Short mmCIF file of C-alpha atoms in Angstrom, two decimals:
data_model
loop_
_atom_site.label_atom_id
_atom_site.label_comp_id
_atom_site.label_asym_id
_atom_site.label_seq_id
_atom_site.Cartn_x
_atom_site.Cartn_y
_atom_site.Cartn_z
CA MET A 1 10.66 5.57 -3.63
CA ARG A 2 9.27 7.82 -0.47
CA ARG A 3 7.37 10.10 -2.93
CA ALA A 4 5.89 7.35 -4.71
CA LEU A 5 4.51 5.92 -1.17
CA THR A 6 3.10 9.53 -0.04
CA LEU A 7 1.40 9.76 -3.45
CA LEU A 8 -0.31 6.04 -3.14
CA THR A 9 -1.28 7.16 0.22
CA ALA A 10 -2.78 10.00 -1.00
CA LEU A 11 -4.44 7.92 -4.20
CA VAL A 12 -5.72 5.77 -2.10
CA LEU A 13 -7.36 8.19 1.06
CA GLY A 14 -8.23 11.22 -0.45
CA GLY A 15 -8.42 10.59 -4.48
CA ALA A 16 -5.60 12.78 -5.20
CA SER A 17 -4.24 13.62 -8.37
CA PRO A 18 -0.82 11.91 -9.76
CA GLY A 19 0.76 15.64 -9.26
CA ALA A 20 -0.06 16.29 -5.50
CA GLN A 21 3.10 17.09 -3.53
CA ALA A 22 1.22 16.49 -0.10
CA THR A 23 -0.47 13.43 1.12
CA TYR A 24 -4.63 14.75 2.12
CA VAL A 25 -6.31 12.78 4.07
CA PRO A 26 -10.27 13.34 4.34
CA LEU A 27 -12.06 12.70 7.92
CA LEU A 28 -13.78 9.49 8.02
CA THR A 29 -16.48 7.99 10.17
CA LEU A 30 -15.95 4.83 11.77
CA THR A 31 -18.32 2.98 9.09
CA GLN A 32 -15.70 4.42 6.48
CA GLN A 33 -12.66 3.45 8.28
CA ALA A 34 -14.27 -0.20 8.68
CA LYS A 35 -15.04 -0.58 5.54
CA ARG A 36 -11.83 0.34 3.83
CA ALA A 37 -9.84 -1.44 6.37
CA ASP A 38 -8.04 -4.76 5.28
CA VAL A 39 -7.67 -6.08 8.85
CA ILE A 40 -8.98 -5.28 12.06
CA VAL A 41 -7.62 -6.14 15.20
CA ARG A 42 -7.15 -5.71 18.98
CA ALA A 43 -3.40 -5.90 19.34
CA THR A 44 -0.52 -4.66 21.61
CA LEU A 45 2.62 -2.79 20.25
CA GLY A 46 6.10 -4.18 20.69
CA PRO A 47 9.12 -2.18 20.73
CA PRO A 48 9.88 -0.41 17.25
CA THR A 49 13.03 -1.10 15.41
CA ARG A 50 14.52 0.53 12.29
CA VAL A 51 14.50 -1.54 9.21
CA LYS A 52 16.23 -0.37 5.74
CA GLU A 53 15.43 -1.55 2.30
CA GLY A 54 17.21 -0.01 0.13
CA GLU A 55 17.25 3.84 0.30
CA VAL A 56 13.92 3.56 2.33
CA THR A 57 13.64 3.43 6.34
CA TRP A 58 10.85 1.96 7.82
CA LEU A 59 10.07 2.03 11.40
CA VAL A 60 8.44 -1.20 12.45
CA TYR A 61 6.43 -1.95 15.34
CA PRO A 62 5.66 -5.85 15.78
CA LEU A 63 1.96 -6.34 16.96
CA THR A 64 0.77 -9.17 19.52
CA VAL A 65 -2.75 -9.44 18.15
CA VAL A 66 -5.34 -10.40 20.93
CA GLU A 67 -8.55 -10.46 18.69
CA THR A 68 -9.19 -10.47 15.30
CA ILE A 69 -12.18 -8.60 14.15
CA ALA A 70 -11.94 -8.49 10.59
CA GLY A 71 -9.54 -9.90 7.64
CA ASP A 72 -6.26 -11.99 8.30
CA PRO A 73 -3.33 -10.45 10.19
CA ALA A 74 -1.18 -12.79 8.49
CA SER A 75 -1.82 -10.80 5.40
CA LEU A 76 -0.17 -7.85 7.16
CA PRO A 77 3.64 -7.18 6.33
CA GLN A 78 6.07 -9.70 8.75
CA LEU A 79 8.87 -8.96 11.07
CA GLU A 80 10.37 -12.27 12.41
CA GLY A 81 7.60 -14.25 11.61
CA LYS A 82 4.66 -11.57 13.51
CA PRO A 83 2.53 -9.31 11.87
CA ALA A 84 3.67 -5.75 12.12
CA LEU A 85 3.22 -1.82 11.10
CA TYR A 86 5.40 -0.41 8.52
CA MET A 87 5.66 3.15 9.21
CA LEU A 88 8.06 5.01 6.58
CA ALA A 89 10.58 7.00 8.68
CA GLY A 90 11.00 10.77 8.32
CA VAL A 91 7.16 11.20 7.15
CA GLU A 92 5.90 14.42 8.81
CA ASP A 93 2.57 13.95 11.26
CA LEU A 94 3.13 10.13 11.88
CA PRO A 95 0.88 9.31 14.49
CA GLU A 96 2.74 8.91 17.65
CA LEU A 97 3.02 5.51 18.89
CA ARG A 98 4.32 3.90 21.90
CA ALA A 99 5.60 0.19 22.73
CA GLY A 100 2.92 -1.64 25.07
CA GLN A 101 -0.51 0.68 23.25
CA GLU A 102 -3.34 -1.96 22.93
CA ALA A 103 -5.78 -0.49 20.70
CA PHE A 104 -8.06 -1.29 18.13
CA TRP A 105 -6.32 -1.29 14.82
CA LEU A 106 -7.96 -0.72 11.44
CA LEU A 107 -5.27 -1.35 9.07
CA TYR A 108 -4.28 -1.68 5.08
CA SER A 109 -2.58 -4.59 4.59
CA ARG A 110 -0.26 -3.36 2.29
CA ARG A 111 3.03 -0.87 3.26
CA MET A 112 2.14 2.80 2.81
CA ASP A 113 3.47 5.86 4.39
CA SER A 114 1.30 4.87 7.37
CA PRO A 115 -1.01 1.41 7.13
CA ILE A 116 -3.45 2.80 9.30
CA VAL A 117 -6.57 3.64 8.06
CA GLY A 118 -7.41 7.62 7.44
CA PHE A 119 -3.55 7.97 8.17
CA SER A 120 -4.02 8.04 12.12
CA GLN A 121 -7.57 7.82 12.55
CA GLY A 122 -7.98 3.85 12.59
CA VAL A 123 -6.03 3.49 15.78
CA TYR A 124 -8.02 3.66 18.87
CA PRO A 125 -6.26 3.02 22.17
CA ILE A 126 -7.72 0.95 25.14
CA GLU A 127 -6.70 2.97 28.49
CA ASN A 128 -7.82 1.75 31.67
CA GLY A 129 -10.37 -0.35 30.11
CA ARG A 130 -12.13 2.17 27.73
CA VAL A 131 -11.62 2.72 24.05
CA THR A 132 -9.92 6.38 23.57
CA ARG A 133 -9.24 8.17 20.35
CA LEU A 134 -5.40 8.94 19.40
CA GLY A 135 -4.32 11.73 21.31
CA GLU A 136 -7.30 11.62 24.01
CA THR A 137 -6.75 9.77 27.54
CA ALA A 138 -9.13 7.78 29.80
CA ASN A 139 -9.57 10.82 31.91
CA THR A 140 -10.63 13.43 28.66
CA ALA A 141 -12.45 10.78 27.12
CA PRO A 142 -16.18 11.66 27.03
CA ASP A 143 -18.28 9.59 29.90
CA PRO A 144 -21.62 9.23 28.70
CA ALA A 145 -22.89 8.37 32.10
CA ALA A 146 -21.94 11.88 33.29
CA GLY A 147 -24.75 13.19 31.30
CA THR A 148 -22.66 15.46 29.33
CA ASN A 149 -22.47 15.88 25.04
CA THR A 150 -19.32 15.27 23.52
CA ALA A 151 -18.49 18.36 22.77
CA GLY A 152 -17.48 19.28 26.01
CA SER A 153 -19.99 21.71 26.31
CA ALA A 154 -22.46 21.80 29.61
CA THR A 155 -25.96 20.67 29.28
CA PRO A 156 -28.25 23.45 28.60
CA THR A 157 -30.77 23.91 31.43
CA THR A 158 -34.45 25.41 31.10
CA PRO A 159 -35.22 28.57 32.11
CA ALA A 160 -37.71 28.88 35.20
CA ASP A 161 -40.16 30.51 33.57
CA ALA A 162 -40.13 28.34 30.14
CA ALA A 163 -42.32 26.04 32.27
CA ALA A 164 -45.06 28.64 32.92
CA THR A 165 -48.30 28.00 31.37
CA PRO A 166 -48.41 30.69 28.20
CA PRO A 167 -50.89 33.30 28.28
CA ALA A 168 -54.49 32.81 26.61
CA ALA A 169 -55.02 33.97 22.95
CA GLY A 170 -54.83 37.45 22.57
CA ALA A 171 -53.02 38.31 26.18
CA SER A 172 -49.95 40.58 26.00
CA ALA A 173 -46.67 39.31 27.52
CA THR A 174 -45.77 39.55 31.15
CA PRO A 175 -43.51 42.61 31.58
CA GLY A 176 -39.97 41.83 31.87
CA ALA A 177 -40.63 37.71 30.58
CA SER A 178 -37.51 36.32 28.58
CA SER A 179 -39.38 34.52 26.48
CA PRO A 180 -41.52 35.71 23.81
CA THR A 181 -45.36 34.88 23.78
CA LEU A 182 -46.17 31.88 21.54
CA PRO A 183 -49.79 31.74 19.92
CA ALA A 184 -52.22 29.36 21.63
CA GLY A 185 -51.48 25.61 20.68
CA THR A 186 -47.99 26.60 19.03
CA ALA A 187 -45.42 23.94 20.09
CA PRO A 188 -41.88 25.82 20.87
CA PRO A 189 -39.14 25.02 18.59
CA PRO A 190 -37.01 22.03 19.51
CA ALA A 191 -33.85 22.54 21.21
CA PRO A 192 -30.60 21.59 19.23
CA SER A 193 -29.23 18.02 19.34
CA ALA A 194 -26.14 17.59 21.56
CA THR A 195 -25.32 14.16 20.11
CA ASP A 196 -22.00 13.71 18.50
CA PRO A 197 -22.54 12.09 15.21
CA ASN A 198 -19.02 10.60 15.59
CA ALA A 199 -19.28 9.66 18.86
CA ILE A 200 -17.83 5.89 19.44
CA GLU A 201 -18.61 3.16 22.32
CA ARG A 202 -16.37 3.35 25.16
CA ASP A 203 -16.78 -0.10 26.09
CA PRO A 204 -14.29 -2.26 24.08
CA ALA A 205 -17.01 -5.22 23.50
CA ARG A 206 -19.36 -2.97 22.22
CA PHE A 207 -16.69 -1.15 20.03
CA ARG A 208 -15.75 -4.35 18.85
CA ASP A 209 -19.61 -5.14 18.19
CA ALA A 210 -19.76 -1.82 16.37
CA LEU A 211 -16.90 -2.51 13.95
CA ARG A 212 -18.24 -5.59 12.87
CA ALA A 213 -21.67 -4.12 12.33
CA ALA A 214 -19.94 -1.26 10.40
CA ARG A 215 -18.49 -3.95 7.93
CA GLY A 216 -21.55 -5.04 7.51
CA ALA A 217 -23.28 -2.03 6.75
CA GLN A 218 -24.84 -1.24 3.18
#
């Protein structure tokens, strides 16, 4: 049963062949996650309990839904009349969750090793009023207002001699200059972009709107 559930996850998420022995989870964009999810909610986790069904043991977290972004929370597996996350106990690399954790949850409605889209990618905890990725904290999440790129590297500075007027055509470069002389009328090459294509909105309301837009994207 456990191996069958693992293979089901692999087939749904990564297109793995029936003979696969391990779950393969591709990296998904937020749009891909939103489109694959059956249910998207903002909710808080309750304390987990172990539920044994035959030879299978589930780690079950009840969900207190604060807001429904997409789908019907009633379609999720239920525990004592409330929607819940059923995580297959004993599976390696399951996401580390905690009771009281509020987050945006992108979920499959059927039972799997992990019902979270992308195995652990589709959970976005809300810490101190900011949306984070699992494993981040509000202190380590990039702040757009700080002016740094999301990769954590410092914003490149312009060398002092870069603003100088280029010499006329045919003139030699100034000895010791750090930049080569460009022909008259030639624009310098563009600087590499510091934008992270996988950056997310950190404001909960804007993140919710981004999820709704992603669901409607073609």
